[in-house]
Every structure is written in structure tokens, then in C-alpha cells.
Amino acid sequence: MEKIIIIDFGGQYCHLISRRIRELGVFTEIIPFDADLNKLIELKPKAIILSGGPNSIYDDGSPKLKNTVLKYMLENNIPMLGICYGHHLIIHQLGGIIEPHDYKEYGKTYLEVIENRTLLSSLNREEIVWMSHGDQVRELPEGFKTLAKTKNCPIAAYGNENRKLYGVQFHPEVGHTPKGKIILENFINIAGCSRDWKLENWIEKALEKIKKQVGSENKVILGLSGGVDSSVTAMLIHKAIGNRLHSIFVNNGLLRKNEEIEVQETFRDQLGFANFHYADAEELFLERLKNVENPEEKRKIIGHTFIKVFENKTVELEREYPNIKYLAQGTIYPDRVETATTSKSAAKIKSHHNLTLPEDMKLEIIEPLKDLYKDEVRRIGIKLGLPKDLIYRHPFPGPGLAVRIVGVIDKERLDILREADTILIEEIKKAGIYESLWQAFCVFLPLKTVGIMGDFRTYEYICSIRIVESLDAMTANFAKLDWDLLEKIGTRIVNEVKGINRVVYDISNKPPSTIEYE
Ligand code: XMP
């Protein structure tokens, strides 16, 4: 399969470039700017994209392409497209001039297309593009031509047709550049990539690979949470090796209402997973979380307890079913390939709890989804026959409702939150907006305020409603819902949920707030 390699210079849109190219049918991989030449050669790139980045070429220690890498690409005539910082870098490293600028040009800009052929083929004379830059190209090296300009940027796109080197100052990968997809498609055509990245082919190959790896006797174990990634992993492996897949579902007592019943029904009853094992650990989790207030401590306790429960269940199953040799995990591409931006920020704010297990379990790992993006995983899930409701369910954090109850957790608070959350989701679905939202959920605030119901004074807790729109959870905006809908949800929660007498709507964006409360 032919690949386009994206070299990451720290731009926030690296994964977005990669997803766009895959949507166009070409497989991609992201590598860091300082990757070795050997790594690049091993990947056999059909073309290269140099991403944007926050630096100026003139910053001390700003990332550059290794000379060996650049030389290899030029000698082998590998087509290259530079975006934003990448656009400067090609010119800078080939002897042109970049002009530093104190001010930044940011946002919607009109592009004047000078040559609507090659990279800019099929574009009109004027197009809208999304700009975000300080520096700009002032002088092109020999062999390069200006393809487009803007009011403030005389070389907004360039090309060297002989060597197939191109650059754009703006971001073709973002939705704000309406013709961006055409530009990327033009580049794919210039590079002569065959567009053979198809999910149908992927499924067939993945099944073969799993069968071959596991063999005809061995068994695979998997932590199945009912989330998209673990569910699709389970379906795929089940399809490959049938009931030699043993899935373990852990009820940590922090799940949404009826979730433990629904997941069992889906997999055991509807999809015929004969070896679906249910580990009820509600009591253990709640006991260990008793009186714990600190968010990080909660997360750690939940992570450790999960591993313990999973390990115990595995040992129990190993006794009953010999030859459990593999542990499957639902790791997906963005979990594995941190771009320079993601590695700097998010991870340290909250210690994420996912289904990672200690190495001393001596099981070999299978990660069939490790090269895929979430939207690809979802499409595969649908093709494999998973229910649409499960595939398009909003993300739910590993530590579950524990991070949606501020402070101490107990069964009573969990039950209150479950009831409120069920009403919220019911109304959001009824209004037909569930799928357009990234997440919608209730949060329990351990604060009591005074209210009145009938002729009686009440003194009860507050429920906060958190509804956000987002593309990838890195940033998020609160959803500007219709007042009538919010009123209906608030009224139902106060009337129907014992323990809540006040509902507030969270109007914070991320950043500076996070999506979850803890
Ligand atoms: P924050 O709260 O950091 O959340 O803005 C970003 C996204 O991640 C989800 N989230 C988690 N997912 N394990 C997960 O698998 C976790 O520990 C975890 N904590 C937060 C959150 O729901 C949101 O979509």
C-alpha cells in the first residue's frame, strides 16, 4: 500500500492533515521531524508532507529537516508539500529567503490564484483560505514559481514542477479553507499515489493477520468496556477466532444507568459472544474510593483497582481455559502517535485511565486498531455489524462517573447522578441533537442550596449540565442550546430526581476549563 508520510514540526493540525489524506484514499503515517533517515526509508514514502509548527525558522533551536533526510528526498525525487512552517522550511533549506514578521496574519483570508494548475488546479481566481503565520517567504530559490498570493503575503503558494516541491502558507487541512481538500487531492495526483486505502481491504487483511498471529489453539483475552474502541476490537477478534476470544467486562460501580446490563445484552445475547465474562467489582471500587476527595487520587485508585480485578479474573480464566496467550487492546492511532503538540500539553493535566495492563502478565499484546483514526474505527464497527447506538455513543471516561461527582463518591450520589444523566440524554436524543454533540452529561456538585417544592422548603444538591461541541476533545465549546430545551431538562431533573433541587448550565469552554470536572 502506498503511503504519504507527514513529518511533524509541532503543528496542532498534524493528525488532521493525516485524516484528510486518508479520507482521500491514501494511507498516512506521522513521524517526528528528527526521525532517522533509516526510519523514513523503511516507510517507503510515495510523498511527504511537512506540517506546520509554532516556531519561526529564526528561533534558536527551531526544528529543521535533517540534511540526510532532505538529500534523500531530493535525490529520489519524492514529491513534497510544505504547509505553513513546512512551506518556509523547504525554501529556507533550499537557499531562498524567509522574512520574519512581528505581526501575525490569522484567520480567513482571500487567496489570489496566479496559476490554477498543478497544486492549485480547479481553483477559481479568488478563494478563501485559513491563514496562521508570522514569517513569510520573500524570495524563492531557482526553479520555483509563485502560484498564489494574498494581500499581505506575496508568496502564499509556490511550486517547483520539475522537482515536485510545493508549499502553501495557509492550512488546506482545516474546514475553514473550503477548497483545501481539492488542493490535497491535487498533491496526491501530482505524487501519483494510488488510492488504495479502503476499509473493506483493511478488514480482510486484519482478520487474516489475527488468525495467523493467534494460531488455531490459542485464546485471547480482552477488557471490553462497551466503548467504541474496545467493542470494535472485540468484534474483529471474535470474527477472526470466534469463541476463543474471552472478553472481560468490569463493573466498577461508576457506570451509567443500566450500562452493565446493556453491554451484556449486546455482546452475549445479540452478538453471540459465548465467552463474555462479567466481573462485578462495584463494592470493591466503592470501598477503596470511600472518603477520597482528591481527583488525581481517585483516578489512581480506579486505575490500580481495575488492573487488580482484571488480573484476578484472568488468572481465574487461565485455570479454566488453557492457552490464553494474548491480550487484545483497543489502542488507536492518536493514542500511540503523540504529535509534538499533544505530548507537551494534555497528558499531564489528568492521569488518564485506560485499559493498560502490567507487563508481568506475560501475555502478548494484539492491537488491531493501532493504525486507525476514530472515524475509521467507527466505520469498521458499522461494517462488522455493531449497533449504531453503541458506535455513535458519546465518549465516556475510564474512571466513569467518579470524575463527574465533585469530591467524595458514594452510592447515593452515584444513583442521583445516574437518574439525572438518563433524563438529560433522553431529552437530547428526543430533540434530535445527540449526534451533533461531542458530549452531554450531568455532574454532581456536593453543595446544598435552599429551594421550595409545593409548600415545603428543600435543602438539596446542585446538578450541573455539561454539553460540549468538539472535533477531537483537545478544544471544546459549550453548546448554545435552545432555552426551552434547557428549561425542559432542568425542570424534569428537579421534579424527578430526588436529591437535586437546582440545575445549572456550564458555559465554560476548553481551554481554560476541561470537559470533565476532575
Ligand atoms: P478533558 O476532561 O481532559 O477530557 O477535557 C477530554 C476527553 O477525554 C475524556 N476523558 C477520558 N477518557 N480515560 C478516557 O478514556 C480517562 O481517564 C479520561 N478522562 C477524560 C473526556 O470524557 C473527554 O472526551
Coordinates of C-alpha atoms and ligand atoms in Angstrom, one line a residue:
M1 CA 0.0 0.0 0.0
E2 CA 1.4 3.4 -1.0
K3 CA 1.9 5.9 1.8
I4 CA 2.2 9.6 2.4
I5 CA 4.4 10.4 5.3
I6 CA 3.7 13.5 7.4
I7 CA 6.7 15.0 9.1
D8 CA 5.6 16.7 12.4
F9 CA 7.1 20.1 13.2
G10 CA 4.8 20.6 16.2
G11 CA 1.7 21.9 14.4
Q12 CA -1.6 21.4 16.1
Y13 CA -3.1 20.1 12.8
C14 CA -0.8 17.1 12.2
H15 CA -3.4 14.4 12.8
L16 CA -6.0 16.5 10.8
I17 CA -3.7 16.5 7.7
S18 CA -3.3 12.8 8.1
R19 CA -7.0 12.2 8.4
R20 CA -7.8 14.3 5.4
I21 CA -5.3 12.4 3.2
R22 CA -6.8 9.1 4.4
E23 CA -10.2 10.3 3.5
L24 CA -8.9 10.8 0.0
G25 CA -7.9 7.1 0.0
V26 CA -4.1 7.2 0.7
F27 CA -2.6 5.7 3.8
T28 CA -0.6 8.0 6.0
E29 CA 1.9 7.9 8.9
I30 CA 3.2 10.7 11.1
I31 CA 6.8 10.8 12.1
P32 CA 8.7 13.4 14.2
F33 CA 10.9 15.9 12.4
D34 CA 14.1 14.4 13.9
A35 CA 13.3 10.8 12.8
D36 CA 16.3 9.0 11.3
L37 CA 16.8 8.6 7.6
N38 CA 16.5 4.8 8.1
K39 CA 13.1 5.1 9.6
L40 CA 12.0 7.1 6.5
I41 CA 13.5 4.7 4.1
E42 CA 11.8 1.8 5.9
L43 CA 8.4 3.5 5.4
K44 CA 8.9 3.9 1.7
P45 CA 7.1 7.2 1.3
K46 CA 5.4 7.9 -2.0
A47 CA 5.2 11.6 -1.0
I48 CA 6.0 13.7 2.0
I49 CA 4.0 16.5 3.8
L50 CA 5.9 18.8 6.1
S51 CA 3.4 20.0 8.8
G52 CA 3.0 23.5 10.3
G53 CA 4.5 24.4 13.6
P54 CA 4.6 27.1 16.2
N55 CA 8.2 28.2 15.6
S56 CA 9.8 30.8 13.4
I57 CA 12.7 29.5 11.2
Y58 CA 14.8 32.0 13.0
D59 CA 14.1 30.8 16.6
D60 CA 17.0 29.3 18.4
G61 CA 16.8 25.6 18.0
S62 CA 13.8 25.7 15.7
P63 CA 13.2 22.2 14.2
K64 CA 14.7 21.6 10.8
L65 CA 14.7 18.7 8.4
K66 CA 17.8 16.6 8.8
N67 CA 20.2 17.2 5.9
T68 CA 20.4 13.4 5.2
V69 CA 16.6 13.2 5.0
L70 CA 16.4 16.2 2.7
K71 CA 19.1 14.9 0.5
Y72 CA 17.4 11.5 0.2
M73 CA 14.1 13.1 -0.7
L74 CA 15.6 15.3 -3.3
E75 CA 17.8 12.5 -4.8
N76 CA 14.8 10.2 -5.0
N77 CA 12.5 12.8 -6.4
I78 CA 10.0 12.3 -3.7
P79 CA 7.2 14.9 -4.0
M80 CA 6.9 17.2 -1.1
L81 CA 4.3 19.6 0.2
G82 CA 5.1 22.1 2.9
I83 CA 2.3 23.6 5.0
C84 CA 2.8 26.9 6.9
Y85 CA 6.1 26.2 8.8
G86 CA 6.8 23.4 6.3
H87 CA 6.3 25.9 3.5
H88 CA 9.0 28.1 5.0
L89 CA 11.3 25.2 5.7
I90 CA 11.5 24.0 2.1
I91 CA 12.5 27.4 0.9
H92 CA 14.9 28.1 3.8
Q93 CA 16.7 24.8 3.4
L94 CA 17.0 25.2 -0.4
G95 CA 18.5 28.6 -0.2
G96 CA 15.6 31.0 -0.5
I97 CA 14.7 33.8 1.9
I98 CA 12.2 33.9 4.6
E99 CA 11.1 37.2 6.0
P100 CA 10.5 37.5 9.8
H101 CA 7.4 39.4 10.8
D102 CA 6.4 40.8 14.1
Y103 CA 2.7 40.7 13.4
K104 CA 0.7 37.6 12.7
E105 CA -1.8 37.1 9.9
Y106 CA -4.5 35.0 11.3
G107 CA -7.9 33.7 10.1
K108 CA -10.0 34.0 7.0
T109 CA -8.1 35.5 4.0
Y110 CA -8.7 35.9 0.3
L111 CA -6.2 34.0 -1.9
E112 CA -5.5 35.3 -5.3
V113 CA -4.6 32.4 -7.5
I114 CA -2.0 33.2 -10.1
E115 CA -1.6 29.7 -11.7
N116 CA -4.6 27.5 -11.3
R117 CA -2.8 24.4 -12.4
T118 CA -0.8 21.6 -10.7
L119 CA -1.3 22.1 -7.0
L120 CA -4.0 24.8 -7.5
S121 CA -5.7 23.1 -10.4
S122 CA -9.6 23.6 -10.4
L123 CA -9.4 26.6 -8.1
N124 CA -11.0 29.9 -9.0
R125 CA -9.1 33.1 -9.3
E126 CA -10.1 34.0 -5.8
E127 CA -10.6 31.6 -3.0
I128 CA -11.0 31.7 0.8
V129 CA -8.2 30.2 2.9
W130 CA -7.3 30.0 6.6
M131 CA -4.0 31.7 7.5
S132 CA -2.0 31.5 10.6
H133 CA 1.5 32.8 10.3
G134 CA 4.1 35.4 11.3
D135 CA 7.0 34.8 8.9
Q136 CA 6.6 34.6 5.2
V137 CA 8.6 33.6 2.1
R138 CA 10.3 36.6 0.4
E139 CA 12.4 35.1 -2.3
L140 CA 12.2 31.7 -3.9
P141 CA 15.2 29.6 -4.9
E142 CA 15.8 28.9 -8.6
G143 CA 13.2 26.6 -10.3
F144 CA 10.3 27.7 -8.0
K145 CA 7.3 29.8 -9.2
T146 CA 4.7 31.7 -7.2
L147 CA 1.3 30.1 -7.6
A148 CA -0.8 32.4 -5.4
K149 CA -0.7 35.4 -3.2
T150 CA -2.8 37.3 -0.6
K151 CA -3.0 41.0 0.2
N152 CA -0.3 40.7 2.9
C153 CA 1.6 37.7 1.6
P154 CA 3.1 37.9 -1.9
I155 CA 4.1 34.2 -2.0
A156 CA 1.2 32.3 -0.4
A157 CA 1.7 29.2 -2.6
Y158 CA 4.6 28.1 -4.7
G159 CA 5.7 25.2 -6.8
N160 CA 8.7 23.6 -8.4
E161 CA 7.1 21.5 -11.1
N162 CA 10.2 19.6 -12.1
R163 CA 11.1 18.5 -8.7
K164 CA 7.5 18.2 -7.5
L165 CA 8.1 20.5 -4.5
Y166 CA 5.2 22.6 -3.3
G167 CA 4.3 24.9 -0.4
V168 CA 1.2 26.7 0.9
Q169 CA 1.3 29.4 3.6
F170 CA -2.3 28.6 4.6
H171 CA -3.9 25.5 6.1
P172 CA -5.6 23.3 3.4
E173 CA -6.5 20.7 6.0
V174 CA -9.0 22.8 8.0
G175 CA -12.6 23.2 7.2
H176 CA -12.2 27.0 7.0
T177 CA -10.3 26.5 3.8
P178 CA -13.3 25.4 1.6
K179 CA -11.2 24.1 -1.3
G180 CA -8.5 22.6 0.9
K181 CA -9.5 19.1 0.0
I182 CA -9.0 19.8 -3.7
I183 CA -5.5 21.1 -3.0
L184 CA -4.6 18.0 -1.1
E185 CA -6.2 15.9 -3.8
N186 CA -4.1 17.7 -6.4
F187 CA -1.0 16.9 -4.5
I188 CA -1.9 13.3 -4.3
N189 CA -2.4 13.3 -8.1
I190 CA 0.9 15.1 -8.6
A191 CA 2.6 12.4 -6.5
G192 CA 0.9 9.7 -8.5
C193 CA -0.3 7.9 -5.3
S194 CA -2.7 5.0 -6.0
R195 CA -5.7 5.5 -3.8
D196 CA -5.9 2.0 -2.3
W197 CA -6.6 2.7 1.3
K198 CA -10.0 1.1 1.7
L199 CA -11.6 -0.1 4.9
E200 CA -13.0 -3.3 3.3
N201 CA -9.5 -4.4 2.3
W202 CA -8.3 -3.4 5.7
I203 CA -10.8 -5.7 7.5
E204 CA -9.9 -8.7 5.4
K205 CA -6.2 -8.2 6.0
A206 CA -6.7 -7.6 9.7
L207 CA -8.7 -10.8 10.1
E208 CA -6.0 -12.8 8.3
K209 CA -3.4 -11.2 10.4
I210 CA -5.2 -12.0 13.7
K211 CA -5.8 -15.6 12.6
K212 CA -2.2 -16.1 11.7
Q213 CA -0.8 -14.5 14.8
V214 CA -3.1 -16.3 17.3
G215 CA -3.0 -19.7 15.5
S216 CA -5.6 -22.4 15.8
E217 CA -5.3 -23.3 19.5
N218 CA -4.6 -20.1 21.5
K219 CA -7.0 -17.8 23.2
V220 CA -7.2 -14.1 23.5
I221 CA -8.3 -12.0 26.5
L222 CA -9.8 -8.5 26.2
G223 CA -11.1 -5.9 28.6
L224 CA -14.4 -4.9 27.0
S225 CA -15.9 -1.7 28.3
G226 CA -18.6 -1.2 25.7
G227 CA -16.8 1.9 24.4
V228 CA -16.2 2.2 20.6
D229 CA -12.5 1.1 20.6
S230 CA -12.8 -2.0 22.8
S231 CA -16.0 -3.0 21.1
V232 CA -14.7 -2.8 17.6
T233 CA -11.5 -4.7 18.7
A234 CA -13.7 -7.4 20.2
M235 CA -15.9 -7.7 17.1
L236 CA -12.9 -8.0 14.9
I237 CA -11.2 -10.7 17.0
H238 CA -14.4 -12.5 17.5
K239 CA -14.9 -12.6 13.8
A240 CA -11.4 -14.0 13.3
I241 CA -11.2 -16.6 16.1
G242 CA -14.8 -16.9 17.4
N243 CA -15.3 -18.0 21.0
R244 CA -11.6 -18.3 21.6
L245 CA -11.9 -14.6 22.5
H246 CA -12.6 -14.2 26.2
S247 CA -13.9 -10.7 27.0
I248 CA -14.0 -9.4 30.5
F249 CA -16.4 -6.6 31.4
V250 CA -15.6 -5.0 34.8
N251 CA -18.5 -3.3 36.6
N252 CA -16.6 -0.7 38.7
G253 CA -19.8 0.7 40.1
L254 CA -19.1 4.0 38.3
L255 CA -21.1 3.3 35.1
R256 CA -24.1 5.0 33.7
K257 CA -27.6 3.7 34.5
N258 CA -28.2 0.1 33.2
E259 CA -24.9 0.1 31.4
E260 CA -23.7 -3.2 32.8
I261 CA -27.0 -4.8 31.7
E262 CA -27.0 -3.3 28.2
V263 CA -23.4 -4.2 27.4
Q264 CA -24.0 -7.8 28.4
E265 CA -27.2 -7.9 26.4
T266 CA -25.5 -6.6 23.3
F267 CA -22.5 -8.8 23.3
R268 CA -23.7 -12.0 24.9
D269 CA -27.3 -12.1 23.7
Q270 CA -27.3 -10.1 20.4
L271 CA -23.8 -10.7 19.1
G272 CA -23.3 -14.3 20.4
F273 CA -20.1 -13.8 22.4
A274 CA -20.2 -17.1 24.3
N275 CA -17.2 -16.2 26.4
F276 CA -18.3 -12.9 27.8
H277 CA -17.3 -12.7 31.4
Y278 CA -18.8 -10.3 33.9
A279 CA -16.7 -9.2 36.9
D280 CA -18.8 -7.4 39.4
A281 CA -16.4 -5.2 41.4
E282 CA -18.8 -2.4 42.4
E283 CA -18.3 -3.0 46.2
L284 CA -14.5 -3.2 46.0
F285 CA -14.2 0.1 44.0
L286 CA -16.6 2.0 46.2
E287 CA -14.9 0.7 49.3
R288 CA -11.5 1.8 48.0
L289 CA -12.9 5.2 47.0
K290 CA -14.6 5.9 50.3
N291 CA -13.9 9.4 51.6
V292 CA -11.4 10.1 48.8
E293 CA -11.7 13.7 47.6
N294 CA -8.7 14.4 45.5
P295 CA -9.3 13.9 41.7
E296 CA -5.8 12.5 41.0
E297 CA -6.0 10.1 43.9
K298 CA -9.5 8.9 42.7
R299 CA -8.1 8.3 39.2
K300 CA -5.1 6.4 40.5
I301 CA -7.2 4.2 42.8
I302 CA -9.6 3.4 40.0
G303 CA -6.7 2.6 37.6
H304 CA -5.0 0.3 40.1
T305 CA -8.2 -1.4 41.2
F306 CA -9.2 -2.1 37.6
I307 CA -5.8 -3.8 36.9
K308 CA -6.2 -5.9 40.1
V309 CA -9.7 -7.0 39.2
F310 CA -8.8 -7.7 35.6
E311 CA -5.7 -9.7 36.7
N312 CA -7.6 -11.8 39.1
K313 CA -10.3 -12.6 36.6
T314 CA -7.6 -13.5 34.0
V315 CA -5.9 -15.9 36.4
E316 CA -9.3 -17.5 37.2
L317 CA -10.0 -17.9 33.5
E318 CA -6.5 -19.2 32.8
R319 CA -7.2 -22.1 35.1
E320 CA -10.4 -22.9 33.4
Y321 CA -9.3 -22.3 29.8
P322 CA -5.8 -23.2 29.0
N323 CA -3.8 -21.4 26.2
I324 CA -4.8 -17.8 27.0
K325 CA -1.7 -16.3 25.3
Y326 CA -2.8 -12.9 24.1
L327 CA -4.2 -9.7 25.4
A328 CA -6.0 -7.5 22.9
Q329 CA -6.3 -3.8 23.4
G330 CA -8.2 -1.1 21.6
T331 CA -5.3 1.3 21.1
I332 CA -5.9 3.6 18.2
Y333 CA -3.5 5.7 16.2
P334 CA -3.7 9.0 18.1
D335 CA -3.2 7.1 21.4
R336 CA 0.0 5.7 20.0
V337 CA 1.4 8.6 17.9
E338 CA 1.7 11.7 20.0
T339 CA 2.3 14.7 17.9
A340 CA 4.7 17.3 19.2
T341 CA 1.7 19.4 20.5
T342 CA -0.2 16.6 22.2
S343 CA 2.9 15.4 24.0
K344 CA 3.5 18.8 25.5
S345 CA 0.1 19.5 26.9
A346 CA -2.9 17.4 27.7
A347 CA -1.5 14.3 29.2
K348 CA -0.1 15.9 32.3
I349 CA -3.4 17.7 33.3
K350 CA -5.2 14.4 34.2
S351 CA -3.7 11.0 34.5
H352 CA -5.9 9.2 32.0
H353 CA -7.1 5.8 33.0
N354 CA -7.4 3.4 30.0
L355 CA -7.1 -0.3 29.8
T356 CA -3.4 -0.7 30.0
L357 CA -2.1 -3.6 32.0
P358 CA 1.2 -4.5 33.6
E359 CA 3.8 -6.3 31.6
D360 CA 4.3 -9.1 34.1
M361 CA 1.1 -10.7 32.9
K362 CA 3.3 -12.3 30.3
L363 CA 0.6 -12.0 27.6
E364 CA 1.5 -11.0 24.1
I365 CA -0.3 -7.8 23.0
I366 CA -2.6 -7.6 20.0
E367 CA -3.7 -4.1 18.9
P368 CA -5.5 -4.5 15.6
L369 CA -6.7 -0.8 15.5
K370 CA -3.4 0.7 16.2
D371 CA -3.1 2.5 12.8
L372 CA -6.6 3.8 12.6
Y373 CA -8.4 7.0 13.5
K374 CA -11.6 7.1 15.5
D375 CA -13.8 7.8 12.4
E376 CA -12.2 4.8 10.7
V377 CA -12.8 2.6 13.7
R378 CA -16.4 3.7 13.8
R379 CA -16.9 2.8 10.1
I380 CA -15.3 -0.6 10.6
G381 CA -17.6 -1.1 13.6
I382 CA -20.7 -0.5 11.5
K383 CA -19.4 -2.8 8.7
L384 CA -18.8 -5.5 11.3
G385 CA -22.4 -5.2 12.5
L386 CA -22.1 -3.4 15.8
P387 CA -25.2 -1.5 16.8
K388 CA -25.2 2.1 15.6
D389 CA -26.2 3.3 19.1
L390 CA -23.0 1.9 20.5
I391 CA -20.8 3.2 17.8
Y392 CA -22.0 6.7 18.0
R393 CA -22.3 6.9 21.8
H394 CA -20.6 9.9 23.3
P395 CA -17.1 9.2 24.8
F396 CA -17.2 8.1 28.4
P397 CA -14.1 8.4 30.6
G398 CA -12.4 5.3 32.0
P399 CA -12.9 6.5 35.6
G400 CA -16.6 6.9 34.8
L401 CA -18.9 8.9 37.0
A402 CA -16.2 9.2 39.6
V403 CA -14.9 12.3 37.7
R404 CA -18.4 13.7 37.4
I405 CA -19.0 13.7 41.1
V406 CA -17.0 16.6 42.6
G407 CA -15.4 15.4 45.8
V408 CA -16.4 12.3 47.8
I409 CA -18.2 9.4 46.0
D410 CA -20.9 7.2 47.5
K411 CA -23.7 5.0 46.2
E412 CA -26.3 7.6 46.9
R413 CA -24.6 10.3 44.9
L414 CA -23.9 7.9 42.1
D415 CA -27.6 7.0 41.9
I416 CA -28.7 10.6 41.9
L417 CA -26.3 11.4 39.1
R418 CA -27.4 8.3 37.1
E419 CA -31.0 9.4 37.2
A420 CA -30.2 13.0 36.2
D421 CA -28.0 11.9 33.4
T422 CA -30.5 9.5 32.0
I423 CA -33.1 12.3 31.8
L424 CA -30.6 14.6 30.1
I425 CA -29.7 12.0 27.4
E426 CA -33.3 11.1 26.8
E427 CA -34.2 14.7 26.1
I428 CA -31.1 15.4 24.0
K429 CA -32.0 12.4 21.9
K430 CA -35.6 13.4 21.6
A431 CA -34.5 16.8 20.4
G432 CA -32.5 15.0 17.6
I433 CA -29.2 16.7 18.5
Y434 CA -27.3 13.8 20.2
E435 CA -25.1 13.0 17.3
S436 CA -24.1 16.6 16.7
L437 CA -22.7 17.0 20.2
W438 CA -19.4 15.8 21.4
Q439 CA -20.6 15.0 24.9
A440 CA -23.6 15.8 27.0
F441 CA -23.7 14.7 30.7
C442 CA -24.6 15.7 34.2
V443 CA -22.2 16.5 37.0
F444 CA -23.0 16.2 40.7
L445 CA -21.9 19.2 42.8
P446 CA -21.7 18.4 46.5
L447 CA -23.2 21.7 47.5
K448 CA -26.6 22.1 49.2
T449 CA -28.8 25.0 48.5
V450 CA -32.3 26.0 49.5
G451 CA -35.3 25.5 47.3
I452 CA -39.1 25.2 47.5
M453 CA -41.3 22.4 46.4
G454 CA -45.0 22.6 47.0
D455 CA -45.3 24.3 50.4
F456 CA -42.0 22.8 51.6
R457 CA -38.6 24.2 52.0
T458 CA -35.9 21.9 50.4
Y459 CA -32.2 21.7 51.0
E460 CA -30.6 19.6 48.3
Y461 CA -27.7 19.2 45.9
I462 CA -26.9 21.0 42.6
C463 CA -26.7 19.3 39.2
S464 CA -24.5 20.9 36.6
I465 CA -25.2 20.2 32.9
R466 CA -22.2 20.0 30.7
I467 CA -22.7 19.9 26.9
V468 CA -19.9 20.5 24.5
E469 CA -19.1 20.6 20.9
S470 CA -15.7 19.5 19.8
L471 CA -13.8 17.8 17.0
D472 CA -11.2 15.9 19.0
A473 CA -11.6 16.9 22.7
M474 CA -8.4 19.0 22.6
T475 CA -10.5 22.1 22.5
A476 CA -14.3 22.3 23.1
N477 CA -17.0 24.9 23.2
F478 CA -20.1 24.7 25.4
A479 CA -23.2 24.1 23.2
K480 CA -25.5 27.0 22.8
L481 CA -28.7 25.0 23.3
D482 CA -32.2 26.3 22.9
W483 CA -33.5 27.8 26.2
D484 CA -36.8 25.9 26.0
L485 CA -34.9 22.6 25.8
L486 CA -32.7 23.5 28.7
E487 CA -35.7 24.5 30.7
K488 CA -37.4 21.2 30.0
I489 CA -34.3 19.2 31.0
G490 CA -33.8 21.3 34.2
T491 CA -37.4 21.0 35.2
R492 CA -37.5 17.3 34.7
I493 CA -34.3 16.8 36.7
V494 CA -35.6 18.8 39.7
N495 CA -39.0 17.2 39.6
E496 CA -37.9 13.6 39.0
V497 CA -34.6 13.2 40.7
K498 CA -34.7 13.0 44.5
G499 CA -31.8 14.9 46.0
I500 CA -31.5 17.7 43.4
N501 CA -33.3 21.0 43.7
R502 CA -31.2 23.2 41.4
V503 CA -29.8 22.8 37.9
V504 CA -27.1 25.0 36.4
Y505 CA -25.8 25.1 32.8
D506 CA -22.0 25.1 32.4
I507 CA -20.9 27.8 30.0
S508 CA -17.1 27.2 30.1
N509 CA -15.0 26.4 27.1
K510 CA -11.9 24.2 26.9
P511 CA -9.4 25.8 27.4
P512 CA -9.3 27.1 30.0
S513 CA -11.7 24.6 31.6
T514 CA -11.5 20.9 30.8
I515 CA -14.5 18.9 29.6
E516 CA -14.7 16.6 32.6
Y517 CA -14.8 18.1 36.1
E518 CA -11.9 16.1 37.6
Ligands
XMP1 P1 -10.9 16.6 29.5 O1 -11.6 16.5 30.8 O2 -9.4 16.3 29.7 O3 -11.3 15.3 28.6 O4 -11.1 17.8 28.7 C1 -11.0 15.2 27.3 C2 -11.7 13.9 26.7 O5 -11.2 12.8 27.3 C3 -12.2 12.1 28.0 N1 -11.5 11.6 29.3 C4 -11.1 10.3 29.4 N2 -11.1 9.3 28.5 N3 -9.9 8.0 30.1 C5 -10.5 8.1 28.9 O6 -10.6 7.1 28.2 C6 -9.9 9.0 31.0 O7 -9.3 8.8 32.1 C7 -10.5 10.2 30.7 N4 -10.6 11.4 31.3 C8 -11.3 12.2 30.4 C9 -13.3 13.1 28.3 O8 -14.6 12.4 28.5 C10 -13.2 13.9 27.1 O9 -13.9 13.4 26.0

